[in-house]
XYZ file of N, CA and C in Angstrom:
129
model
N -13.139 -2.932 -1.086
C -12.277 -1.787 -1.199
C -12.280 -0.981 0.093
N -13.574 -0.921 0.409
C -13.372 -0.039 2.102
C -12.436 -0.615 3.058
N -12.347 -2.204 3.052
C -11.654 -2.775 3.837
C -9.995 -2.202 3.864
N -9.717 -2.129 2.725
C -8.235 -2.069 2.344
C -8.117 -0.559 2.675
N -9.161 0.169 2.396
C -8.900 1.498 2.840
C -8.688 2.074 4.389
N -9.410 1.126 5.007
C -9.756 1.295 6.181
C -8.303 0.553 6.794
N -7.740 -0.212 6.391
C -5.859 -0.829 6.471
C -5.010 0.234 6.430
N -5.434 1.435 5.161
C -4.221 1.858 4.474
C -4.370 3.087 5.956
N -5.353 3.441 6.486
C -5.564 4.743 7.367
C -4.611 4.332 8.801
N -4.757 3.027 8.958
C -3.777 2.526 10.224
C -2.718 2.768 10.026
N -2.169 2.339 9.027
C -0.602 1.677 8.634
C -0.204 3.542 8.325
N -0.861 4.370 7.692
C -0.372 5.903 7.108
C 0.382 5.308 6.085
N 0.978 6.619 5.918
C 1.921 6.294 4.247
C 3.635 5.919 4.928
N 3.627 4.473 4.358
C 5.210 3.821 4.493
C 5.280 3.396 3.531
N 6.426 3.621 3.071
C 7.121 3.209 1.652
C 7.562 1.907 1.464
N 8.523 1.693 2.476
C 9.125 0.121 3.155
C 7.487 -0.552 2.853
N 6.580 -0.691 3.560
C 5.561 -1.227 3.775
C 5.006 -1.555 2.173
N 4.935 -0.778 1.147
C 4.322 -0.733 0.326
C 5.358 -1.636 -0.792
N 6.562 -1.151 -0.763
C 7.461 -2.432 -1.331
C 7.153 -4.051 -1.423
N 7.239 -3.970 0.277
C 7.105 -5.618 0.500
C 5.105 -6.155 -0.111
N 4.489 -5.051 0.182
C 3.083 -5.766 -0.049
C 3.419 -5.874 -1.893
N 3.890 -5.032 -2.572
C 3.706 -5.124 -3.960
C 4.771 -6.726 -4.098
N 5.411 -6.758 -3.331
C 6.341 -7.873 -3.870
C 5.341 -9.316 -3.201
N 4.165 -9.249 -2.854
C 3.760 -10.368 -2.879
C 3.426 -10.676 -3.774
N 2.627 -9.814 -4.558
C 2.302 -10.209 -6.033
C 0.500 -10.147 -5.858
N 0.346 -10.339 -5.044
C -1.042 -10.405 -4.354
C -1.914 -9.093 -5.263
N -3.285 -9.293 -5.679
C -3.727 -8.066 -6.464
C -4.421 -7.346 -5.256
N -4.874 -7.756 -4.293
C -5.305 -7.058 -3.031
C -4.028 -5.745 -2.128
N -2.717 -6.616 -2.058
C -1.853 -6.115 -1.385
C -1.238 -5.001 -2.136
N -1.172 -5.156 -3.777
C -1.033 -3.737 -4.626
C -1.574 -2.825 -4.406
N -3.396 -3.077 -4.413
C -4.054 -1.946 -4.622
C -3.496 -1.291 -3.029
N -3.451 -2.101 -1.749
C -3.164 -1.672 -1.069
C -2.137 -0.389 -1.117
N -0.828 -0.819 -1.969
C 0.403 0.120 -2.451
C -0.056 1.535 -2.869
N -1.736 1.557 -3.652
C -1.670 3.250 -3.844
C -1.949 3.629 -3.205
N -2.382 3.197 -1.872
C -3.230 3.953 -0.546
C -1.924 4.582 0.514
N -1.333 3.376 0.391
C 0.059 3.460 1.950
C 1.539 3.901 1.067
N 1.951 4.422 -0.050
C 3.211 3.931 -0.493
C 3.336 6.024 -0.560
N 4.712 6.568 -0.315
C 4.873 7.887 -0.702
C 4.911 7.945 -1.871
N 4.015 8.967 -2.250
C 3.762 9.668 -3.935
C 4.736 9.573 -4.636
N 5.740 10.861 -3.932
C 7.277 11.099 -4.271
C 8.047 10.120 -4.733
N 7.777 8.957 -3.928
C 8.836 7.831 -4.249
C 8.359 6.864 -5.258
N 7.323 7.102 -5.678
C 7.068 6.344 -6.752
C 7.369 6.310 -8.091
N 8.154 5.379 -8.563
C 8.545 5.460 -9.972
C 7.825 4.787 -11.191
């Protein structure tokens, strides 16, 4: 988990970014999605 956290602090919060990782399907690249994805835009 630190790892992915330590990803999400590079990348900051992109929305675009957080789309494409959830559409891998990947359970790593999701959790990634609550770290990097805007709050706001989440439905």
């Amino acid at each position: 988990m630190s790892g992915i956290h330590a990803v999400a602090k590079v990348h900051g919060r992109d929305h675009a970014l957080a789309l494409a990782l959830w559409e891998t399907g990947w359970y790593e690249a999701r959790t990634l999605c609550a770290f990097v994805d805007e709050p706001q835009r989440v439905t």
